[in-house]
PDB file of C-alpha atoms and ligand atoms in Angstrom:
ATOM      1  CA  MET A   1     203.944 173.655 145.025  1.00 64.00           C
ATOM      2  CA  ASN A   2     206.913 175.062 146.879  1.00 66.00           C
ATOM      3  CA  VAL A   3     208.640 171.779 147.516  1.00 73.00           C
ATOM      4  CA  GLN A   4     211.871 170.626 145.991  1.00 82.00           C
ATOM      5  CA  ILE A   5     210.928 167.323 144.373  1.00 87.00           C
ATOM      6  CA  GLU A   6     214.281 165.852 145.381  1.00 85.00           C
ATOM      7  CA  ASN A   7     213.427 166.474 149.021  1.00 86.00           C
ATOM      8  CA  VAL A   8     210.119 164.612 148.983  1.00 90.00           C
ATOM      9  CA  MET A   9     211.354 161.460 147.265  1.00 91.00           C
ATOM     10  CA  PRO A  10     211.045 158.307 149.308  1.00 92.00           C
ATOM     11  CA  GLN A  11     214.189 156.244 149.843  1.00 90.00           C
ATOM     12  CA  GLY A  12     215.479 154.648 146.658  1.00 92.00           C
ATOM     13  CA  PHE A  13     213.150 156.542 144.295  1.00 95.00           C
ATOM     14  CA  VAL A  14     214.394 158.388 141.221  1.00 94.00           C
ATOM     15  CA  TYR A  15     213.056 161.621 139.718  1.00 94.00           C
ATOM     16  CA  GLU A  16     212.970 161.938 135.936  1.00 93.00           C
ATOM     17  CA  ARG A  17     212.957 165.670 135.484  1.00 90.00           C
ATOM     18  CA  ALA A  18     212.175 165.734 131.763  1.00 90.00           C
ATOM     19  CA  GLN A  19     209.117 163.494 132.182  1.00 90.00           C
ATOM     20  CA  ASN A  20     208.245 164.857 135.619  1.00 91.00           C
ATOM     21  CA  VAL A  21     207.796 161.456 137.208  1.00 94.00           C
ATOM     22  CA  ILE A  22     209.231 159.782 140.287  1.00 95.00           C
ATOM     23  CA  HIS A  23     209.598 156.020 140.136  1.00 95.00           C
ATOM     24  CA  GLY A  24     210.826 153.289 142.385  1.00 95.00           C
ATOM     25  CA  ALA A  25     209.748 150.297 144.442  1.00 95.00           C
ATOM     26  CA  VAL A  26     208.772 149.568 148.015  1.00 95.00           C
ATOM     27  CA  ASN A  27     209.275 145.980 149.194  1.00 93.00           C
ATOM     28  CA  GLY A  28     209.202 144.766 145.597  1.00 92.00           C
ATOM     29  CA  THR A  29     206.112 146.709 144.500  1.00 95.00           C
ATOM     30  CA  ALA A  30     206.823 149.382 141.890  1.00 96.00           C
ATOM     31  CA  PHE A  31     205.137 152.797 142.044  1.00 97.00           C
ATOM     32  CA  LEU A  32     205.039 155.819 139.792  1.00 96.00           C
ATOM     33  CA  ILE A  33     204.538 159.232 141.347  1.00 96.00           C
ATOM     34  CA  VAL A  34     203.539 162.223 139.253  1.00 95.00           C
ATOM     35  CA  PRO A  35     203.853 165.649 140.866  1.00 93.00           C
ATOM     36  CA  VAL A  36     200.787 167.688 139.852  1.00 92.00           C
ATOM     37  CA  MET A  37     202.177 171.135 140.544  1.00 87.00           C
ATOM     38  CA  ALA A  38     199.085 173.073 139.499  1.00 88.00           C
ATOM     39  CA  GLU A  39     196.925 171.298 142.073  1.00 90.00           C
ATOM     40  CA  ASN A  40     199.575 171.046 144.724  1.00 92.00           C
ATOM     41  CA  GLN A  41     199.236 167.282 144.706  1.00 94.00           C
ATOM     42  CA  PHE A  42     201.103 164.086 144.004  1.00 95.00           C
ATOM     43  CA  ARG A  43     199.484 161.264 142.064  1.00 96.00           C
ATOM     44  CA  ILE A  44     200.627 157.790 142.990  1.00 96.00           C
ATOM     45  CA  GLN A  45     200.096 155.210 140.265  1.00 96.00           C
ATOM     46  CA  LEU A  46     200.109 151.487 140.903  1.00 97.00           C
ATOM     47  CA  HIS A  47     199.738 149.080 138.004  1.00 96.00           C
ATOM     48  CA  ALA A  48     198.811 145.664 139.366  1.00 96.00           C
ATOM     49  CA  ASP A  49     196.862 142.505 138.559  1.00 95.00           C
ATOM     50  CA  ILE A  50     194.040 143.346 140.966  1.00 95.00           C
ATOM     51  CA  GLU A  51     191.488 141.604 138.715  1.00 94.00           C
ATOM     52  CA  LYS A  52     193.228 138.272 139.274  1.00 92.00           C
ATOM     53  CA  SER A  53     193.480 138.641 143.028  1.00 92.00           C
ATOM     54  CA  GLY A  54     191.158 136.707 145.327  1.00 92.00           C
ATOM     55  CA  GLY A  55     191.402 139.649 147.727  1.00 92.00           C
ATOM     56  CA  LYS A  56     190.191 142.175 145.149  1.00 94.00           C
ATOM     57  CA  GLU A  57     187.114 143.201 147.139  1.00 95.00           C
ATOM     58  CA  ASP A  58     189.111 143.638 150.342  1.00 95.00           C
ATOM     59  CA  PHE A  59     191.729 145.645 148.508  1.00 96.00           C
ATOM     60  CA  LEU A  60     189.090 147.930 146.975  1.00 95.00           C
ATOM     61  CA  GLU A  61     187.506 148.332 150.399  1.00 95.00           C
ATOM     62  CA  TYR A  62     190.915 149.363 151.722  1.00 95.00           C
ATOM     63  CA  LEU A  63     191.153 151.978 148.928  1.00 95.00           C
ATOM     64  CA  HIS A  64     187.643 153.122 149.686  1.00 93.00           C
ATOM     65  CA  VAL A  65     188.410 154.096 153.264  1.00 94.00           C
ATOM     66  CA  LEU A  66     191.850 155.490 152.496  1.00 94.00           C
ATOM     67  CA  GLU A  67     190.601 159.070 152.380  1.00 91.00           C
ATOM     68  CA  GLN A  68     189.231 158.732 155.901  1.00 92.00           C
ATOM     69  CA  ARG A  69     192.342 157.059 157.254  1.00 92.00           C
ATOM     70  CA  HIS A  70     194.780 159.622 155.911  1.00 95.00           C
ATOM     71  CA  PRO A  71     193.633 163.238 155.770  1.00 93.00           C
ATOM     72  CA  PHE A  72     196.224 164.034 153.089  1.00 95.00           C
ATOM     73  CA  VAL A  73     194.647 161.526 150.655  1.00 96.00           C
ATOM     74  CA  GLN A  74     192.421 163.531 148.308  1.00 95.00           C
ATOM     75  CA  TYR A  75     191.297 160.725 146.092  1.00 94.00           C
ATOM     76  CA  ALA A  76     191.841 156.985 145.803  1.00 95.00           C
ATOM     77  CA  GLY A  77     190.427 155.155 142.811  1.00 94.00           C
ATOM     78  CA  TYR A  78     190.742 152.104 140.664  1.00 95.00           C
ATOM     79  CA  ASN A  79     190.059 152.098 136.914  1.00 93.00           C
ATOM     80  CA  GLY A  80     188.565 148.611 136.927  1.00 92.00           C
ATOM     81  CA  ARG A  81     191.411 147.149 134.883  1.00 92.00           C
ATOM     82  CA  ASN A  82     194.879 147.447 136.352  1.00 94.00           C
ATOM     83  CA  THR A  83     195.552 150.950 137.616  1.00 95.00           C
ATOM     84  CA  VAL A  84     195.150 152.399 141.084  1.00 96.00           C
ATOM     85  CA  SER A  85     195.503 156.181 141.331  1.00 96.00           C
ATOM     86  CA  ILE A  86     195.840 157.986 144.612  1.00 96.00           C
ATOM     87  CA  ASN A  87     196.074 161.743 144.832  1.00 96.00           C
ATOM     88  CA  ILE A  88     197.618 163.205 147.932  1.00 95.00           C
ATOM     89  CA  ALA A  89     197.775 166.837 148.894  1.00 95.00           C
ATOM     90  CA  SER A  90     201.231 168.287 149.274  1.00 93.00           C
ATOM     91  CA  GLU A  91     202.015 169.178 152.880  1.00 91.00           C
ATOM     92  CA  GLU A  92     205.532 170.249 151.967  1.00 86.00           C
ATOM     93  CA  GLN A  93     207.693 169.093 154.908  1.00 89.00           C
ATOM     94  CA  GLU A  94     205.542 166.017 155.430  1.00 92.00           C
ATOM     95  CA  ASP A  95     205.427 164.923 151.803  1.00 93.00           C
ATOM     96  CA  LYS A  96     208.300 162.491 151.977  1.00 94.00           C
ATOM     97  CA  GLU A  97     206.879 160.808 155.051  1.00 94.00           C
ATOM     98  CA  ASN A  98     203.303 160.768 153.719  1.00 95.00           C
ATOM     99  CA  LEU A  99     204.381 159.213 150.441  1.00 96.00           C
ATOM    100  CA  THR A 100     206.535 156.654 152.220  1.00 96.00           C
ATOM    101  CA  ILE A 101     203.802 155.657 154.678  1.00 95.00           C
ATOM    102  CA  LEU A 102     201.194 155.320 151.948  1.00 96.00           C
ATOM    103  CA  MET A 103     203.359 153.288 149.609  1.00 96.00           C
ATOM    104  CA  SER A 104     204.558 150.907 152.311  1.00 96.00           C
ATOM    105  CA  GLU A 105     200.933 150.410 153.289  1.00 96.00           C
ATOM    106  CA  LEU A 106     199.934 149.753 149.679  1.00 96.00           C
ATOM    107  CA  ALA A 107     202.899 147.412 149.190  1.00 96.00           C
ATOM    108  CA  SER A 108     201.983 145.361 152.248  1.00 96.00           C
ATOM    109  CA  LYS A 109     198.320 145.206 151.162  1.00 95.00           C
ATOM    110  CA  CYS A 110     199.500 143.934 147.779  1.00 96.00           C
ATOM    111  CA  MET A 111     201.549 141.284 149.509  1.00 95.00           C
ATOM    112  CA  GLU A 112     198.642 140.349 151.769  1.00 94.00           C
ATOM    113  CA  PHE A 113     196.210 139.917 148.862  1.00 94.00           C
ATOM    114  CA  GLY A 114     198.667 138.384 146.399  1.00 94.00           C
ATOM    115  CA  ILE A 115     198.602 141.391 144.094  1.00 95.00           C
ATOM    116  CA  HIS A 116     201.593 141.914 141.806  1.00 96.00           C
ATOM    117  CA  ASN A 117     202.729 144.664 139.502  1.00 96.00           C
ATOM    118  CA  CYS A 118     201.601 144.037 135.956  1.00 96.00           C
ATOM    119  CA  CYS A 119     202.124 145.522 132.529  1.00 96.00           C
ATOM    120  CA  SER A 120     199.948 148.603 131.875  1.00 93.00           C
ATOM    121  CA  ARG A 121     199.161 147.308 128.386  1.00 91.00           C
ATOM    122  CA  CYS A 122     198.827 143.507 128.438  1.00 92.00           C
ATOM    123  CA  LYS A 123     198.278 143.135 132.212  1.00 92.00           C
ATOM    124  CA  ASN A 124     200.728 140.238 132.376  1.00 93.00           C
ATOM    125  CA  VAL A 125     202.888 139.816 135.446  1.00 94.00           C
ATOM    126  CA  LEU A 126     206.315 139.915 133.862  1.00 93.00           C
ATOM    127  CA  PRO A 127     209.547 141.788 134.460  1.00 93.00           C
ATOM    128  CA  LEU A 128     208.526 145.402 133.913  1.00 94.00           C
ATOM    129  CA  ARG A 129     210.188 148.661 133.084  1.00 92.00           C
ATOM    130  CA  ALA A 130     208.947 152.168 133.711  1.00 93.00           C
ATOM    131  CA  ALA A 131     208.584 154.437 130.701  1.00 93.00           C
ATOM    132  CA  ALA A 132     206.731 157.525 129.559  1.00 92.00           C
ATOM    133  CA  VAL A 133     204.468 156.873 126.571  1.00 90.00           C
ATOM    134  CA  ASP A 134     203.288 160.142 125.021  1.00 84.00           C
ATOM    135  CA  GLY A 135     204.136 161.795 128.307  1.00 85.00           C
ATOM    136  CA  ASN A 136     202.140 159.351 130.458  1.00 90.00           C
ATOM    137  CA  PRO A 137     204.147 157.238 132.880  1.00 93.00           C
ATOM    138  CA  VAL A 138     203.468 153.511 132.542  1.00 94.00           C
ATOM    139  CA  LEU A 139     204.946 150.146 133.423  1.00 95.00           C
ATOM    140  CA  LEU A 140     205.567 147.933 130.417  1.00 94.00           C
ATOM    141  CA  CYS A 141     206.689 144.364 129.896  1.00 94.00           C
ATOM    142  CA  GLU A 142     209.476 143.813 127.427  1.00 93.00           C
ATOM    143  CA  SER A 143     207.227 142.844 124.523  1.00 91.00           C
ATOM    144  CA  CYS A 144     204.759 145.732 125.018  1.00 91.00           C
ATOM    145  CA  PHE A 145     207.699 148.081 125.380  1.00 90.00           C
ATOM    146  CA  LYS A 146     209.106 146.896 122.050  1.00 87.00           C
ATOM    147  CA  GLN A 147     205.697 147.252 120.432  1.00 84.00           C
ATOM    148  CA  GLU A 148     205.340 150.802 121.692  1.00 83.00           C
ATOM    149  CA  ILE A 149     208.837 151.660 120.446  1.00 81.00           C
ATOM    150  CA  ASN A 150     208.243 150.130 117.028  1.00 76.00           C
ATOM    151  CA  GLY A 151     204.664 151.365 116.868  1.00 67.00           C
ATOM    152  CA  ALA A 152     203.786 148.004 115.328  1.00 47.00           C
ATOM    153  CA  ASP A 153     201.025 145.495 115.938  1.00 46.00           C
ATOM    154  CA  GLY A 154     199.261 147.729 118.408  1.00 48.00           C
ATOM    155  CA  GLN A 155     195.504 147.996 118.451  1.00 48.00           C
ATOM    156  CA  GLY A 156     195.420 151.174 116.391  1.00 49.00           C
ATOM    157  CA  MET A 157     198.255 150.043 114.168  1.00 56.00           C
ATOM    158  CA  ARG A 158     196.532 147.269 112.246  1.00 68.00           C
ATOM    159  CA  LYS A 159     197.446 147.054 108.628  1.00 79.00           C
ATOM    160  CA  GLU A 160     194.827 148.410 106.311  1.00 83.00           C
ATOM    161  CA  ASN A 161     193.705 146.387 103.302  1.00 90.00           C
ATOM    162  CA  ILE A 162     192.386 148.973 100.858  1.00 91.00           C
ATOM    163  CA  PHE A 163     191.019 146.440  98.373  1.00 93.00           C
ATOM    164  CA  LEU A 164     188.969 144.528 100.952  1.00 94.00           C
ATOM    165  CA  GLY A 165     188.062 147.837 102.546  1.00 94.00           C
ATOM    166  CA  LEU A 166     186.653 149.031  99.226  1.00 95.00           C
ATOM    167  CA  ILE A 167     184.566 145.871  98.899  1.00 96.00           C
ATOM    168  CA  GLY A 168     183.310 146.377 102.443  1.00 96.00           C
ATOM    169  CA  ALA A 169     182.482 149.999 101.681  1.00 95.00           C
ATOM    170  CA  VAL A 170     180.540 149.004  98.537  1.00 95.00           C
ATOM    171  CA  LEU A 171     178.553 146.380 100.476  1.00 96.00           C
ATOM    172  CA  GLY A 172     177.899 148.819 103.306  1.00 95.00           C
ATOM    173  CA  ALA A 173     176.870 151.592 100.933  1.00 93.00           C
ATOM    174  CA  LEU A 174     174.546 149.174  99.129  1.00 94.00           C
ATOM    175  CA  LEU A 175     172.779 148.506 102.414  1.00 93.00           C
ATOM    176  CA  GLY A 176     172.337 152.244 102.911  1.00 89.00           C
ATOM    177  CA  THR A 177     171.133 152.526  99.309  1.00 89.00           C
ATOM    178  CA  VAL A 178     168.389 149.983  99.943  1.00 90.00           C
ATOM    179  CA  LEU A 179     167.247 152.162 102.822  1.00 87.00           C
ATOM    180  CA  TRP A 180     167.210 155.219 100.515  1.00 83.00           C
ATOM    181  CA  VAL A 181     165.073 153.402  97.940  1.00 84.00           C
ATOM    182  CA  VAL A 182     162.676 152.067 100.565  1.00 87.00           C
ATOM    183  CA  ILE A 183     162.268 155.472 102.209  1.00 83.00           C
ATOM    184  CA  GLY A 184     161.815 157.017  98.754  1.00 77.00           C
ATOM    185  CA  MET A 185     159.070 154.523  97.941  1.00 78.00           C
ATOM    186  CA  VAL A 186     157.220 155.418 101.096  1.00 77.00           C
ATOM    187  CA  GLY A 187     157.369 159.011  99.926  1.00 67.00           C
ATOM    188  CA  PHE A 188     159.618 160.604 102.510  1.00 67.00           C
ATOM    189  CA  ILE A 189     162.610 162.677 101.588  1.00 65.00           C
ATOM    190  CA  ALA A 190     165.152 159.937 101.119  1.00 65.00           C
ATOM    191  CA  GLY A 191     168.042 162.267 101.901  1.00 66.00           C
ATOM    192  CA  ILE A 192     168.217 161.210 105.504  1.00 71.00           C
ATOM    193  CA  ALA A 193     169.330 157.821 104.206  1.00 80.00           C
ATOM    194  CA  GLY A 194     172.373 159.606 102.772  1.00 81.00           C
ATOM    195  CA  TYR A 195     173.748 159.491 106.276  1.00 83.00           C
ATOM    196  CA  ALA A 196     173.100 155.748 106.434  1.00 86.00           C
ATOM    197  CA  ILE A 197     174.987 155.319 103.174  1.00 89.00           C
ATOM    198  CA  VAL A 198     178.046 157.173 104.472  1.00 89.00           C
ATOM    199  CA  PHE A 199     177.888 155.436 107.841  1.00 89.00           C
ATOM    200  CA  CYS A 200     177.437 151.924 106.419  1.00 92.00           C
ATOM    201  CA  ALA A 201     180.222 152.494 103.895  1.00 93.00           C
ATOM    202  CA  MET A 202     182.674 153.461 106.636  1.00 92.00           C
ATOM    203  CA  LYS A 203     181.557 150.563 108.807  1.00 93.00           C
ATOM    204  CA  GLY A 204     181.907 148.136 105.915  1.00 95.00           C
ATOM    205  CA  TYR A 205     185.312 149.524 105.013  1.00 95.00           C
ATOM    206  CA  GLU A 206     186.524 149.090 108.567  1.00 92.00           C
ATOM    207  CA  MET A 207     185.134 145.566 108.913  1.00 93.00           C
ATOM    208  CA  LEU A 208     186.686 144.141 105.762  1.00 94.00           C
ATOM    209  CA  GLY A 209     189.666 146.473 105.420  1.00 92.00           C
ATOM    210  CA  ARG A 210     190.545 145.988 109.130  1.00 88.00           C
ATOM    211  CA  LYS A 211     191.291 149.682 109.584  1.00 85.00           C
ATOM    212  CA  LEU A 212     189.767 152.949 108.468  1.00 86.00           C
ATOM    213  CA  SER A 213     192.460 155.414 107.405  1.00 86.00           C
ATOM    214  CA  ARG A 214     191.961 158.903 106.019  1.00 87.00           C
ATOM    215  CA  LYS A 215     192.327 157.418 102.557  1.00 90.00           C
ATOM    216  CA  GLY A 216     189.535 155.024 103.494  1.00 92.00           C
ATOM    217  CA  ILE A 217     187.294 157.843 104.719  1.00 92.00           C
ATOM    218  CA  ILE A 218     187.785 159.709 101.426  1.00 92.00           C
ATOM    219  CA  ILE A 219     187.050 156.545  99.434  1.00 93.00           C
ATOM    220  CA  CYS A 220     183.862 156.057 101.469  1.00 93.00           C
ATOM    221  CA  ILE A 221     182.715 159.631 100.924  1.00 92.00           C
ATOM    222  CA  LEU A 222     183.329 159.511  97.151  1.00 93.00           C
ATOM    223  CA  LEU A 223     181.621 156.144  96.977  1.00 94.00           C
ATOM    224  CA  SER A 224     178.672 157.467  98.970  1.00 91.00           C
ATOM    225  CA  CYS A 225     178.305 160.399  96.545  1.00 91.00           C
ATOM    226  CA  LEU A 226     178.105 157.939  93.661  1.00 92.00           C
ATOM    227  CA  MET A 227     175.762 155.649  95.552  1.00 90.00           C
ATOM    228  CA  ILE A 228     173.385 158.508  96.291  1.00 88.00           C
ATOM    229  CA  VAL A 229     173.056 159.154  92.536  1.00 89.00           C
ATOM    230  CA  GLY A 230     172.630 155.404  92.004  1.00 90.00           C
ATOM    231  CA  ALA A 231     170.008 155.226  94.732  1.00 87.00           C
ATOM    232  CA  GLU A 232     168.088 158.093  93.154  1.00 86.00           C
ATOM    233  CA  TYR A 233     168.303 156.373  89.768  1.00 89.00           C
ATOM    234  CA  VAL A 234     166.878 153.151  91.190  1.00 89.00           C
ATOM    235  CA  SER A 235     164.175 155.117  93.016  1.00 87.00           C
ATOM    236  CA  LEU A 236     163.190 156.758  89.726  1.00 87.00           C
ATOM    237  CA  GLY A 237     163.073 153.410  87.900  1.00 90.00           C
ATOM    238  CA  LEU A 238     160.882 151.950  90.624  1.00 88.00           C
ATOM    239  CA  ALA A 239     158.629 155.006  90.584  1.00 86.00           C
ATOM    240  CA  ILE A 240     158.128 154.659  86.813  1.00 88.00           C
ATOM    241  CA  TYR A 241     157.345 150.979  87.227  1.00 89.00           C
ATOM    242  CA  LYS A 242     154.905 151.666  90.021  1.00 87.00           C
ATOM    243  CA  GLU A 243     153.087 154.487  88.223  1.00 85.00           C
ATOM    244  CA  LEU A 244     153.064 153.240  84.659  1.00 86.00           C
ATOM    245  CA  GLY A 245     153.861 149.547  84.807  1.00 83.00           C
ATOM    246  CA  ASP A 246     150.252 148.419  85.009  1.00 82.00           C
ATOM    247  CA  VAL A 247     148.923 150.947  82.524  1.00 84.00           C
ATOM    248  CA  TYR A 248     151.460 150.306  79.778  1.00 84.00           C
ATOM    249  CA  PHE A 249     152.371 146.703  80.663  1.00 85.00           C
ATOM    250  CA  LEU A 250     155.971 147.646  81.380  1.00 84.00           C
ATOM    251  CA  SER A 251     158.381 145.167  82.904  1.00 86.00           C
ATOM    252  CA  MET A 252     160.847 146.311  85.540  1.00 84.00           C
ATOM    253  CA  GLY A 253     163.560 146.322  82.845  1.00 87.00           C
ATOM    254  CA  ASP A 254     161.406 148.437  80.515  1.00 87.00           C
ATOM    255  CA  SER A 255     160.836 150.934  83.318  1.00 87.00           C
ATOM    256  CA  PHE A 256     164.542 151.324  83.971  1.00 88.00           C
ATOM    257  CA  GLY A 257     165.133 151.614  80.207  1.00 88.00           C
ATOM    258  CA  LEU A 258     162.751 154.569  80.151  1.00 87.00           C
ATOM    259  CA  ILE A 259     164.694 156.556  82.741  1.00 89.00           C
ATOM    260  CA  PRO A 260     166.911 158.464  80.207  1.00 89.00           C
ATOM    261  CA  ALA A 261     163.829 159.480  78.262  1.00 87.00           C
ATOM    262  CA  PHE A 262     162.116 160.638  81.436  1.00 86.00           C
ATOM    263  CA  LEU A 263     165.165 162.636  82.435  1.00 88.00           C
ATOM    264  CA  GLU A 264     164.704 164.736  79.286  1.00 88.00           C
ATOM    265  CA  GLU A 265     161.461 165.998  80.773  1.00 87.00           C
ATOM    266  CA  SER A 266     162.312 169.164  82.649  1.00 88.00           C
ATOM    267  CA  GLU A 267     159.700 168.389  85.283  1.00 86.00           C
ATOM    268  CA  VAL A 268     161.323 165.047  86.104  1.00 85.00           C
ATOM    269  CA  THR A 269     164.810 166.515  86.022  1.00 89.00           C
ATOM    270  CA  ALA A 270     163.721 169.211  88.431  1.00 89.00           C
ATOM    271  CA  GLY A 271     162.281 166.581  90.786  1.00 83.00           C
ATOM    272  CA  VAL A 272     165.425 164.491  90.627  1.00 85.00           C
ATOM    273  CA  MET A 273     167.620 167.543  91.177  1.00 88.00           C
ATOM    274  CA  LYS A 274     165.531 168.521  94.167  1.00 84.00           C
ATOM    275  CA  ASP A 275     165.850 164.996  95.598  1.00 80.00           C
ATOM    276  CA  LEU A 276     169.598 164.987  95.065  1.00 85.00           C
ATOM    277  CA  ILE A 277     170.172 168.460  96.489  1.00 87.00           C
ATOM    278  CA  PHE A 278     168.126 167.565  99.564  1.00 81.00           C
ATOM    279  CA  GLY A 279     169.850 164.200  99.695  1.00 80.00           C
ATOM    280  CA  TYR A 280     173.361 165.605  99.587  1.00 87.00           C
ATOM    281  CA  ALA A 281     172.566 168.439 101.955  1.00 87.00           C
ATOM    282  CA  LEU A 282     170.980 166.119 104.499  1.00 81.00           C
ATOM    283  CA  ALA A 283     173.738 163.540 104.090  1.00 82.00           C
ATOM    284  CA  ILE A 284     176.414 166.172 104.666  1.00 87.00           C
ATOM    285  CA  TRP A 285     174.516 167.704 107.550  1.00 85.00           C
ATOM    286  CA  ALA A 286     173.884 164.353 109.240  1.00 79.00           C
ATOM    287  CA  SER A 287     177.283 162.773 108.745  1.00 84.00           C
ATOM    288  CA  PHE A 288     179.501 165.829 109.134  1.00 87.00           C
ATOM    289  CA  SER A 289     180.150 165.457 112.842  1.00 85.00           C
ATOM    290  CA  SER A 290     180.657 161.696 112.817  1.00 83.00           C
ATOM    291  CA  VAL A 291     182.999 161.894 109.824  1.00 88.00           C
ATOM    292  CA  LYS A 292     184.882 164.713 111.515  1.00 89.00           C
ATOM    293  CA  ALA A 293     185.188 162.657 114.694  1.00 87.00           C
ATOM    294  CA  ARG A 294     186.512 159.669 112.750  1.00 86.00           C
ATOM    295  CA  TRP A 295     188.926 161.911 110.882  1.00 88.00           C
ATOM    296  CA  LYS A 296     190.337 163.212 114.149  1.00 86.00           C
ATOM    297  CA  GLN A 297     190.464 159.748 115.682  1.00 83.00           C
ATOM    298  CA  VAL A 298     192.512 158.518 112.724  1.00 80.00           C
ATOM    299  CA  GLU A 299     194.917 161.385 113.259  1.00 76.00           C
ATOM    300  CA  GLN A 300     195.355 160.344 116.894  1.00 74.00           C
ATOM    301  CA  GLU A 301     195.953 156.721 115.929  1.00 72.00           C
ATOM    302  CA  GLN A 302     198.498 157.621 113.300  1.00 67.00           C
ATOM    303  CA  LYS A 303     200.546 159.899 115.498  1.00 68.00           C
ATOM    304  CA  PRO A 304     203.812 158.135 116.314  1.00 68.00           C
ATOM    305  CA  HIS A 305     204.179 157.372 120.008  1.00 72.00           C
ATOM    306  CA  THR A 306     206.995 158.885 121.938  1.00 81.00           C
ATOM    307  CA  VAL A 307     208.398 156.299 124.313  1.00 84.00           C
ATOM    308  CA  VAL A 308     211.016 157.302 126.854  1.00 85.00           C
ATOM    309  CA  PRO A 309     212.304 154.459 129.035  1.00 86.00           C
ATOM    310  CA  PHE A 310     213.538 155.392 132.490  1.00 84.00           C
TER     311      PHE A 310
HETATM  312 ZN1  LIG B   1     202.792 143.876 128.336  1.00 54.69          ZN
END
């Protein structure tokens, strides 16, 4: 883009060089304009309570035909919540006029359909301020702005309760363990249930602990490793009961009591080792990508936000 940003700015708009965003208002409706140098375009952002407007359909219809009405409009879309984005191609000398025409049109449509600027986060129509959050320009109400600055109480910022999380993980892992035992009884390689154990443990941790941190993920993985051994132990006890219970009149308790003795038999040990090796390998193979994804997601959530008010 060969244009001087200062030369394309509509009347009364301000350019924040560091954040590369132009902001201002037309007839009381605030707009954010992001110059997209690489594509030779400007992106106009409008945050408004379109969902609450009775004229929503008409407004969307207006957006729909915008590309035909103005040849410089490359794209006009609505995210279904509160943000309208319009990309316009830079025509250098005409940019200032194009931007001005488009925004006055949008502002008068907003007025016509009773659409007002709203907070990008909570969607409330309140006094708003423009800011860049992690480099993205947004409009925020005072309370959302404070939350972003303090990084507190946000969706990803819930306080973790490790103790309850641990209980949740144990309950979840137990569910997965049941699956292991059942699959084992049917005679399949139970290892695939190792994934269920890891998955259910993480789910349980998140449900009761309110948030899954990296610490939580590690707790879940360690717990799952233990549970897999436990599941194999139970499977073995059940197998003994099933095979020998009738013949030797063994109770369930007797069968479980015999496990240590059975484990001294090299044949049994070999079978158990094979089960466990398969189990761990399959569990790692199956849960690796989902655990990795969660791990990364946690990193994103824990990154402190940078908030720059304009
Ligand atoms: Zn808000």
